[in-house]
């Protein structure tokens, strides 16, 4: 028996479902047990059976420099000698905050959290407190972590597991979260006209939790205008897109500036950190200077902070990193399309920066959750299984994005393409 299988059985006896986050169970792709990872370096993962995989999950986003990059590893080792958590302020927090303020256009002041979930939860609380309104607008298929207000029609994890997204959440909370279809500006206009009690609109400016959806700039501009018109705060959840689509995230790439921004993943360089930030006037409502509470024993802990700072500095110092990543990803996508054509497999690929999702569909475009739901789960699952067999780790769900890192080299991409050739051959032979 494979060690992963044995470990999964053992885990299932003491951890619900054997995993600490549902998507890791590989249930959606019909695999009996997930792969247990022992170590990772660069573009590669090594499992407990010593099989090596080229990784396109990248810990769901943080590993833009690949796994365990030397400069981050060395900085973390130095910090470990100094201590791992003090519960008191440190110089590193100022340095990381300065870096975020320097890089992210909308952020003048920033608070660190321990996860993306805490960042979005706190940003929503701040928006409610400042506007003195109760309701929020979010969009179908956007995921913002698992706090109550935001766990309604919430994208990948829940779509993947097919579970109810509102179990355990009070009716009152659900009533205060209005869920609208992504990309339809008139739906937002109508909701704002009908409701005077809306504090904020929160969205992933480029959704990556229903697979990747490439947002139109006009939509973001439209949301900005409506928020200004109705005195509603605009929150960009850049937990995935931040430092991924560019150093300044989607807001820099699209040139649309939100009131508040939430960050996670890359900002911690593979260690647990999140952040929320925005204009000084807004952020100064946070305790202890203001009266909106936010706290955390491990918020801004020194290990995560130094890993994040080292990661952001590396990204900033490598001037052509984003261009190279995008070029490499575009090239990969182009070749995937050629293979699909050769085998007559119908696909549509959404790609932006170093993110892409491969949808098995006859449609030319995938722009909404309904479009994603209509894509072939069967073909995606066969793709996943062949890729895994060939030593390529792609997301175990059609509702997720592939993450390319700066550690993915030409030879990784060549091996990926030859695995895709086998996957598409298998798909074409079955249909
Ligand atoms: C856009 C977005 N927001 C928030 C979160 C929650 O972050 P975390 O898992 O760190 O709590 C995620 C997690 O995937 C995310 O993709």
Short mmCIF file of C-alpha atoms and ligand atoms in Angstrom, two decimals:
data_model
loop_
_atom_site.label_atom_id
_atom_site.label_comp_id
_atom_site.label_asym_id
_atom_site.label_seq_id
_atom_site.Cartn_x
_atom_site.Cartn_y
_atom_site.Cartn_z
CA UNK A 1 0.00 0.00 0.00
CA UNK A 2 1.27 3.50 -0.75
CA UNK A 3 2.34 5.51 2.26
CA UNK A 4 -0.07 8.32 1.31
CA UNK A 5 -2.96 5.86 1.44
CA UNK A 6 -1.90 4.56 4.84
CA UNK A 7 -1.41 8.05 6.20
CA UNK A 8 -4.82 9.12 4.93
CA UNK A 9 -6.47 6.22 6.74
CA UNK A 10 -4.58 7.10 9.90
CA UNK A 11 -5.43 10.81 9.57
CA UNK A 12 -9.12 10.03 9.02
CA UNK A 13 -9.31 8.45 12.46
CA UNK A 14 -8.32 11.66 14.23
CA UNK A 15 -8.75 14.58 11.79
CA UNK A 16 -12.19 15.20 10.19
CA UNK A 17 -11.93 13.89 6.64
CA UNK A 18 -8.23 13.32 7.24
CA UNK A 19 -7.30 16.87 6.18
CA UNK A 20 -7.13 20.36 7.67
CA UNK A 21 -8.66 22.09 4.64
CA UNK A 22 -11.26 20.29 2.47
CA UNK A 23 -9.76 20.74 -1.01
CA UNK A 24 -6.72 18.74 0.11
CA UNK A 25 -8.81 15.57 0.28
CA UNK A 26 -8.88 15.23 -3.57
CA UNK A 27 -12.53 14.21 -3.26
CA UNK A 28 -13.71 16.34 -6.18
CA UNK A 29 -11.52 14.47 -8.64
CA UNK A 30 -12.66 11.13 -7.30
CA UNK A 31 -9.30 10.08 -5.92
CA UNK A 32 -9.52 7.66 -3.06
CA UNK A 33 -6.82 9.39 -1.04
CA UNK A 34 -4.71 12.55 -1.36
CA UNK A 35 -0.97 12.73 -1.86
CA UNK A 36 0.88 13.37 1.40
CA UNK A 37 3.81 15.72 0.88
CA UNK A 38 7.13 15.25 2.61
CA UNK A 39 9.15 18.14 1.21
CA UNK A 40 9.37 20.69 -1.58
CA UNK A 41 12.01 22.73 -3.34
CA UNK A 42 11.77 25.04 -6.34
CA UNK A 43 9.09 23.79 -8.74
CA UNK A 44 8.98 20.29 -7.20
CA UNK A 45 7.08 18.46 -4.49
CA UNK A 46 8.19 15.13 -3.03
CA UNK A 47 5.55 12.85 -1.55
CA UNK A 48 5.82 10.31 1.26
CA UNK A 49 6.42 7.57 -1.32
CA UNK A 50 9.36 9.58 -2.70
CA UNK A 51 7.56 10.40 -5.92
CA UNK A 52 8.46 13.80 -7.36
CA UNK A 53 5.90 16.16 -8.91
CA UNK A 54 6.15 19.43 -10.82
CA UNK A 55 3.81 21.57 -8.77
CA UNK A 56 1.13 23.93 -10.13
CA UNK A 57 -0.68 24.35 -6.80
CA UNK A 58 2.07 26.41 -5.17
CA UNK A 59 0.42 26.10 -1.74
CA UNK A 60 -2.62 27.78 -3.39
CA UNK A 61 -0.72 30.93 -4.23
CA UNK A 62 2.04 31.94 -1.83
CA UNK A 63 4.97 30.23 -3.58
CA UNK A 64 5.52 32.67 -6.45
CA UNK A 65 9.29 32.15 -6.07
CA UNK A 66 8.86 28.38 -5.95
CA UNK A 67 9.19 26.28 -2.81
CA UNK A 68 11.67 27.12 -0.11
CA UNK A 69 13.66 29.73 -2.01
CA UNK A 70 17.19 30.06 -0.57
CA UNK A 71 17.01 33.75 0.30
CA UNK A 72 13.75 33.32 2.26
CA UNK A 73 14.96 30.12 3.91
CA UNK A 74 18.20 31.78 5.07
CA UNK A 75 16.42 34.85 6.42
CA UNK A 76 13.96 32.63 8.34
CA UNK A 77 16.80 30.57 9.80
CA UNK A 78 18.45 33.77 11.09
CA UNK A 79 15.18 34.92 12.63
CA UNK A 80 14.60 31.54 14.29
CA UNK A 81 17.79 32.11 16.26
CA UNK A 82 16.32 35.38 17.54
CA UNK A 83 13.00 33.88 18.63
CA UNK A 84 9.70 32.98 16.99
CA UNK A 85 7.00 34.99 18.76
CA UNK A 86 7.07 37.72 21.37
CA UNK A 87 3.55 39.16 21.45
CA UNK A 88 5.26 42.56 21.47
CA UNK A 89 6.08 44.91 18.61
CA UNK A 90 9.09 44.30 16.37
CA UNK A 91 11.03 46.37 13.83
CA UNK A 92 10.27 43.82 11.10
CA UNK A 93 6.56 44.68 11.26
CA UNK A 94 7.35 48.29 10.36
CA UNK A 95 9.56 47.19 7.49
CA UNK A 96 6.88 44.89 6.07
CA UNK A 97 4.19 47.55 6.52
CA UNK A 98 6.39 50.11 4.72
CA UNK A 99 6.93 47.67 1.87
CA UNK A 100 3.19 47.06 1.49
CA UNK A 101 2.48 50.81 1.56
CA UNK A 102 5.19 51.35 -1.04
CA UNK A 103 3.90 48.62 -3.36
CA UNK A 104 0.09 48.57 -3.09
CA UNK A 105 -1.44 51.77 -4.51
CA UNK A 106 -4.51 51.99 -2.21
CA UNK A 107 -2.70 51.27 1.06
CA UNK A 108 -1.57 54.14 3.29
CA UNK A 109 -1.79 52.20 6.54
CA UNK A 110 -1.91 48.45 7.06
CA UNK A 111 -2.67 45.92 9.80
CA UNK A 112 -1.20 42.44 9.76
CA UNK A 113 -3.29 39.37 10.54
CA UNK A 114 -2.50 35.66 10.57
CA UNK A 115 -4.62 34.59 7.59
CA UNK A 116 -6.56 35.88 4.62
CA UNK A 117 -9.79 34.94 6.38
CA UNK A 118 -8.99 37.27 9.26
CA UNK A 119 -8.01 40.04 6.86
CA UNK A 120 -11.34 40.01 5.00
CA UNK A 121 -13.37 39.53 8.20
CA UNK A 122 -11.68 42.56 9.78
CA UNK A 123 -12.01 44.71 6.66
CA UNK A 124 -15.75 44.01 6.61
CA UNK A 125 -16.07 44.92 10.29
CA UNK A 126 -14.19 48.16 9.65
CA UNK A 127 -16.42 49.00 6.67
CA UNK A 128 -19.56 48.42 8.74
CA UNK A 129 -18.27 50.49 11.63
CA UNK A 130 -17.19 53.42 9.45
CA UNK A 131 -20.33 53.59 7.30
CA UNK A 132 -22.65 52.66 10.19
CA UNK A 133 -24.44 50.31 7.79
CA UNK A 134 -25.01 46.57 8.12
CA UNK A 135 -25.21 44.85 4.77
CA UNK A 136 -22.47 43.80 2.40
CA UNK A 137 -22.44 42.82 -1.27
CA UNK A 138 -20.33 39.91 -2.44
CA UNK A 139 -20.34 37.94 -5.68
CA UNK A 140 -21.30 34.42 -6.52
CA UNK A 141 -18.18 32.25 -6.80
CA UNK A 142 -15.80 34.70 -5.08
CA UNK A 143 -14.16 33.22 -2.00
CA UNK A 144 -13.03 35.43 0.85
CA UNK A 145 -12.18 32.91 3.56
CA UNK A 146 -14.50 31.18 5.97
CA UNK A 147 -15.87 33.89 8.26
CA UNK A 148 -19.68 33.78 8.63
CA UNK A 149 -20.57 36.90 6.62
CA UNK A 150 -18.50 35.80 3.66
CA UNK A 151 -19.29 32.11 3.52
CA UNK A 152 -22.36 32.50 1.34
CA UNK A 153 -22.08 31.26 -2.26
CA UNK A 154 -18.37 31.23 -1.67
CA UNK A 155 -16.48 29.63 -4.52
CA UNK A 156 -13.98 26.86 -4.88
CA UNK A 157 -13.73 24.99 -1.58
CA UNK A 158 -17.47 24.72 -1.21
CA UNK A 159 -18.15 24.19 -4.89
CA UNK A 160 -15.53 21.47 -4.90
CA UNK A 161 -16.84 19.61 -1.91
CA UNK A 162 -20.47 20.19 -2.92
CA UNK A 163 -21.30 21.17 0.63
CA UNK A 164 -23.88 23.64 1.89
CA UNK A 165 -22.13 26.94 2.34
CA UNK A 166 -24.40 28.34 5.01
CA UNK A 167 -24.59 25.57 7.56
CA UNK A 168 -23.94 26.96 11.01
CA UNK A 169 -24.49 30.55 9.92
CA UNK A 170 -27.41 32.45 11.40
CA UNK A 171 -30.27 33.68 9.21
CA UNK A 172 -29.53 37.22 10.35
CA UNK A 173 -25.97 37.02 9.08
CA UNK A 174 -27.11 35.54 5.80
CA UNK A 175 -29.66 38.31 5.32
CA UNK A 176 -26.91 40.88 5.68
CA UNK A 177 -24.88 39.34 2.83
CA UNK A 178 -26.31 40.09 -0.59
CA UNK A 179 -24.88 37.81 -3.26
CA UNK A 180 -24.89 39.03 -6.84
CA UNK A 181 -23.66 37.52 -10.11
CA UNK A 182 -20.08 38.54 -10.90
CA UNK A 183 -19.55 40.90 -13.82
CA UNK A 184 -23.11 42.29 -14.08
CA UNK A 185 -22.95 45.96 -13.18
CA UNK A 186 -26.71 46.50 -13.46
CA UNK A 187 -27.33 43.97 -10.69
CA UNK A 188 -25.10 46.07 -8.41
CA UNK A 189 -26.81 49.28 -9.47
CA UNK A 190 -30.23 47.83 -8.67
CA UNK A 191 -29.12 46.46 -5.30
CA UNK A 192 -27.69 49.83 -4.29
CA UNK A 193 -30.83 51.64 -5.42
CA UNK A 194 -33.05 49.30 -3.42
CA UNK A 195 -30.89 49.21 -0.26
CA UNK A 196 -29.70 52.13 1.81
CA UNK A 197 -27.98 49.88 4.33
CA UNK A 198 -24.99 48.65 2.28
CA UNK A 199 -21.63 49.21 3.92
CA UNK A 200 -19.31 47.73 1.32
CA UNK A 201 -18.82 45.72 -1.82
CA UNK A 202 -16.14 43.03 -1.55
CA UNK A 203 -14.76 41.13 -4.53
CA UNK A 204 -11.76 39.35 -5.87
CA UNK A 205 -10.87 41.89 -8.56
CA UNK A 206 -9.75 38.90 -10.63
CA UNK A 207 -11.69 35.89 -9.31
CA UNK A 208 -9.53 32.79 -8.93
CA UNK A 209 -11.82 30.66 -6.80
CA UNK A 210 -14.25 29.55 -9.50
CA UNK A 211 -11.34 28.84 -11.73
CA UNK A 212 -9.74 31.99 -13.10
CA UNK A 213 -12.08 34.62 -14.51
CA UNK A 214 -10.54 37.52 -16.45
CA UNK A 215 -12.29 40.66 -15.29
CA UNK A 216 -13.12 43.53 -17.68
CA UNK A 217 -11.64 46.85 -16.57
CA UNK A 218 -14.97 48.63 -17.20
CA UNK A 219 -16.61 46.46 -14.57
CA UNK A 220 -14.13 47.50 -11.88
CA UNK A 221 -14.42 51.14 -12.96
CA UNK A 222 -18.22 50.79 -12.81
CA UNK A 223 -18.05 49.39 -9.27
CA UNK A 224 -15.73 52.22 -8.21
CA UNK A 225 -18.16 54.82 -9.58
CA UNK A 226 -21.19 53.21 -7.95
CA UNK A 227 -19.41 53.00 -4.59
CA UNK A 228 -18.55 56.70 -4.80
CA UNK A 229 -22.11 57.56 -5.77
CA UNK A 230 -23.71 55.63 -2.91
CA UNK A 231 -21.09 56.19 -0.17
CA UNK A 232 -20.26 52.47 -0.13
CA UNK A 233 -16.72 51.23 0.51
CA UNK A 234 -15.05 49.16 -2.19
CA UNK A 235 -12.92 46.28 -0.89
CA UNK A 236 -10.58 44.42 -3.21
CA UNK A 237 -9.73 41.01 -1.82
CA UNK A 238 -6.24 40.61 -3.25
CA UNK A 239 -5.30 37.58 -1.17
CA UNK A 240 -4.52 35.76 -4.44
CA UNK A 241 -4.01 38.62 -6.92
CA UNK A 242 -1.86 40.74 -4.58
CA UNK A 243 1.85 40.61 -5.56
CA UNK A 244 0.82 37.93 -8.08
CA UNK A 245 -0.61 39.87 -11.03
CA UNK A 246 1.92 42.64 -10.46
CA UNK A 247 3.79 44.09 -7.48
CA UNK A 248 0.78 46.31 -6.81
CA UNK A 249 -1.73 43.54 -7.49
CA UNK A 250 -4.86 43.77 -9.63
CA UNK A 251 -5.49 47.38 -8.55
CA UNK A 252 -2.23 48.43 -10.14
CA UNK A 253 -2.74 46.29 -13.21
CA UNK A 254 -6.26 47.62 -13.83
CA UNK A 255 -5.69 51.13 -12.47
CA UNK A 256 -8.73 50.99 -10.19
CA UNK A 257 -8.19 51.95 -6.57
CA UNK A 258 -10.33 50.40 -3.81
CA UNK A 259 -10.95 51.92 -0.37
CA UNK A 260 -9.68 48.84 1.44
CA UNK A 261 -7.47 45.98 0.29
CA UNK A 262 -7.02 42.55 1.83
CA UNK A 263 -3.85 40.55 1.34
CA UNK A 264 -2.57 37.09 2.21
CA UNK A 265 -0.54 34.25 0.70
CA UNK A 266 2.50 35.89 -1.02
CA UNK A 267 2.78 38.54 1.71
CA UNK A 268 3.85 35.74 4.07
CA UNK A 269 6.18 33.98 1.63
CA UNK A 270 4.74 30.59 2.63
CA UNK A 271 4.25 31.43 6.29
CA UNK A 272 0.94 32.46 7.88
CA UNK A 273 0.21 36.16 7.35
CA UNK A 274 -2.64 38.26 6.06
CA UNK A 275 -3.16 42.01 6.00
CA UNK A 276 -5.78 44.65 5.44
CA UNK A 277 -5.08 48.24 4.62
CA UNK A 278 -6.33 51.41 3.00
CA UNK A 279 -6.60 55.12 3.48
CA UNK A 280 -5.26 56.53 6.76
CA UNK A 281 -8.66 58.00 7.74
CA UNK A 282 -10.25 54.56 7.45
CA UNK A 283 -7.46 52.57 9.10
CA UNK A 284 -7.29 54.96 12.04
CA UNK A 285 -10.67 53.60 13.16
CA UNK A 286 -8.83 50.42 14.23
CA UNK A 287 -8.11 49.95 17.96
CA UNK A 288 -6.21 51.17 19.90
CA UNK A 289 -6.27 54.50 18.08
CA UNK A 290 -9.89 53.96 17.02
CA UNK A 291 -12.81 51.92 18.30
CA UNK A 292 -12.99 49.01 15.84
CA UNK A 293 -11.43 45.96 17.41
CA UNK A 294 -8.86 43.81 15.67
CA UNK A 295 -6.18 41.74 17.39
CA UNK A 296 -4.19 38.51 17.18
CA UNK A 297 -1.65 36.70 19.34
CA UNK A 298 0.37 35.77 16.26
CA UNK A 299 -0.51 38.80 14.08
CA UNK A 300 2.73 40.00 12.55
CA UNK A 301 4.77 37.23 14.09
CA UNK A 302 8.48 37.66 13.36
CA UNK A 303 9.02 34.51 11.31
CA UNK A 304 6.17 35.20 8.89
CA UNK A 305 7.08 38.86 8.71
CA UNK A 306 10.70 38.22 7.73
CA UNK A 307 9.68 35.57 5.18
CA UNK A 308 7.15 37.99 3.68
CA UNK A 309 9.56 40.88 3.61
CA UNK A 310 12.25 38.80 1.96
CA UNK A 311 9.75 37.55 -0.64
CA UNK A 312 8.45 41.02 -1.49
CA UNK A 313 11.98 42.43 -1.65
CA UNK A 314 13.05 39.66 -4.02
CA UNK A 315 10.02 40.31 -6.22
CA UNK A 316 10.78 44.02 -6.25
CA UNK A 317 14.46 43.62 -7.01
CA UNK A 318 13.92 41.25 -9.94
CA UNK A 319 12.67 43.80 -12.39
CA UNK A 320 11.66 41.48 -15.20
CA UNK A 321 10.27 38.71 -12.98
CA UNK A 322 6.60 39.45 -13.64
CA UNK A 323 7.16 39.86 -17.38
CA UNK A 324 9.13 36.61 -17.56
CA UNK A 325 6.50 34.76 -15.57
CA UNK A 326 3.70 36.04 -17.75
CA UNK A 327 5.59 35.26 -20.95
CA UNK A 328 6.34 31.73 -19.77
CA UNK A 329 2.73 31.16 -18.73
CA UNK A 330 1.36 32.55 -22.01
CA UNK A 331 3.70 30.31 -23.95
CA UNK A 332 2.63 27.27 -21.93
CA UNK A 333 -1.03 28.10 -22.52
CA UNK A 334 -0.45 28.58 -26.25
CA UNK A 335 1.15 25.14 -26.50
CA UNK A 336 -1.62 23.53 -24.43
CA UNK A 337 -4.12 24.94 -26.92
CA UNK A 338 -2.15 23.47 -29.81
CA UNK A 339 -2.18 20.02 -28.20
CA UNK A 340 -5.92 20.32 -27.56
CA UNK A 341 -6.46 21.17 -31.22
CA UNK A 342 -4.37 18.20 -32.36
CA UNK A 343 -6.54 15.81 -30.30
CA UNK A 344 -9.76 17.70 -30.98
CA UNK A 345 -10.33 18.26 -27.26
CA UNK A 346 -12.56 21.28 -26.57
CA UNK A 347 -10.99 23.63 -24.06
CA UNK A 348 -11.03 27.26 -23.08
CA UNK A 349 -8.12 28.62 -21.05
CA UNK A 350 -8.35 31.77 -18.97
CA UNK A 351 -4.92 33.22 -18.19
CA UNK A 352 -3.66 36.35 -16.52
CA UNK A 353 -0.11 36.86 -15.32
CA UNK A 354 1.12 33.56 -13.89
CA UNK A 355 -2.39 32.21 -13.25
CA UNK A 356 -4.44 30.07 -15.58
CA UNK A 357 -7.38 27.68 -15.55
CA UNK A 358 -8.06 25.08 -18.14
CA UNK A 359 -11.80 24.61 -18.68
CA UNK A 360 -13.08 21.66 -20.67
CA UNK A 361 -15.89 23.23 -22.65
CA UNK A 362 -17.05 23.89 -26.17
CA UNK A 363 -17.62 27.58 -25.29
CA UNK A 364 -15.17 30.20 -26.52
CA UNK A 365 -15.28 32.06 -23.24
CA UNK A 366 -15.80 31.35 -19.54
CA UNK A 367 -16.78 34.53 -17.71
CA UNK A 368 -19.16 33.52 -14.92
CA UNK A 369 -19.81 30.87 -12.33
CA UNK A 370 -22.59 29.46 -14.50
CA UNK A 371 -20.13 29.07 -17.37
CA UNK A 372 -17.72 27.26 -15.04
CA UNK A 373 -20.45 24.97 -13.70
CA UNK A 374 -21.28 23.98 -17.28
CA UNK A 375 -17.71 22.81 -18.03
CA UNK A 376 -16.90 19.10 -18.04
CA UNK A 377 -15.98 17.73 -14.62
CA UNK A 378 -15.36 14.30 -16.15
CA UNK A 379 -12.71 15.59 -18.53
CA UNK A 380 -11.08 17.72 -15.83
CA UNK A 381 -10.88 14.71 -13.54
CA UNK A 382 -9.34 12.52 -16.21
CA UNK A 383 -6.84 15.31 -16.93
CA UNK A 384 -5.98 15.50 -13.21
CA UNK A 385 -5.43 11.75 -12.90
CA UNK A 386 -3.23 11.43 -15.98
CA UNK A 387 -1.19 14.45 -14.91
CA UNK A 388 -0.71 13.05 -11.42
CA UNK A 389 0.37 9.72 -12.84
CA UNK A 390 2.88 11.57 -15.02
CA UNK A 391 4.29 13.45 -12.03
CA UNK A 392 2.53 16.78 -12.53
CA UNK A 393 0.50 18.19 -9.62
CA UNK A 394 -2.39 20.25 -10.98
CA UNK A 395 -5.26 21.50 -8.79
CA UNK A 396 -7.56 18.67 -7.65
CA UNK A 397 -10.66 20.61 -8.72
CA UNK A 398 -11.88 22.39 -11.84
CA UNK A 399 -12.76 25.41 -9.66
CA UNK A 400 -9.14 26.35 -8.97
CA UNK A 401 -6.31 28.10 -10.80
CA UNK A 402 -2.92 26.72 -11.80
CA UNK A 403 -0.08 28.77 -10.26
CA UNK A 404 3.17 29.15 -12.20
CA UNK A 405 6.25 30.23 -10.21
CA UNK A 406 9.60 31.74 -11.12
CA UNK A 407 11.12 28.33 -10.31
CA UNK A 408 9.30 26.66 -13.22
CA UNK A 409 12.02 26.25 -15.82
CA UNK A 410 11.80 25.34 -19.50
CA UNK A 411 12.38 21.65 -18.76
CA UNK A 412 9.48 21.66 -16.26
CA UNK A 413 7.23 23.14 -18.89
CA UNK A 414 8.36 20.61 -21.50
CA UNK A 415 7.58 17.73 -19.13
CA UNK A 416 4.23 19.34 -18.33
CA UNK A 417 3.37 19.57 -22.02
CA UNK A 418 4.27 15.98 -22.71
CA UNK A 419 2.02 14.92 -19.80
CA UNK A 420 -0.76 17.10 -21.21
CA UNK A 421 -0.32 15.34 -24.53
CA UNK A 422 -1.06 12.03 -22.78
CA UNK A 423 -3.98 13.51 -20.84
CA UNK A 424 -5.64 14.97 -23.93
CA UNK A 425 -5.03 11.73 -25.86
CA UNK A 426 -6.84 9.85 -23.08
CA UNK A 427 -9.70 12.36 -23.16
CA UNK A 428 -10.02 12.14 -26.94
CA UNK A 429 -9.99 8.32 -26.87
CA UNK A 430 -12.75 8.23 -24.28
CA UNK A 431 -15.12 10.64 -26.03
C1 LIG B 1 -9.32 35.50 -2.50
C2 LIG B 1 -9.16 34.86 -1.17
N1 LIG B 1 -9.51 35.52 -0.06
C3 LIG B 1 -9.36 35.00 1.17
C4 LIG B 1 -8.87 33.73 1.36
C5 LIG B 1 -8.69 33.17 2.72
O1 LIG B 1 -7.36 33.12 3.05
P1 LIG B 1 -6.83 32.06 4.14
O2 LIG B 1 -7.01 30.70 3.53
O3 LIG B 1 -5.40 32.47 4.36
O4 LIG B 1 -7.65 32.25 5.35
C6 LIG B 1 -8.50 33.00 0.22
C7 LIG B 1 -7.97 31.62 0.36
O5 LIG B 1 -7.78 30.90 -0.55
C8 LIG B 1 -8.65 33.56 -1.06
O6 LIG B 1 -8.34 32.88 -2.17
#
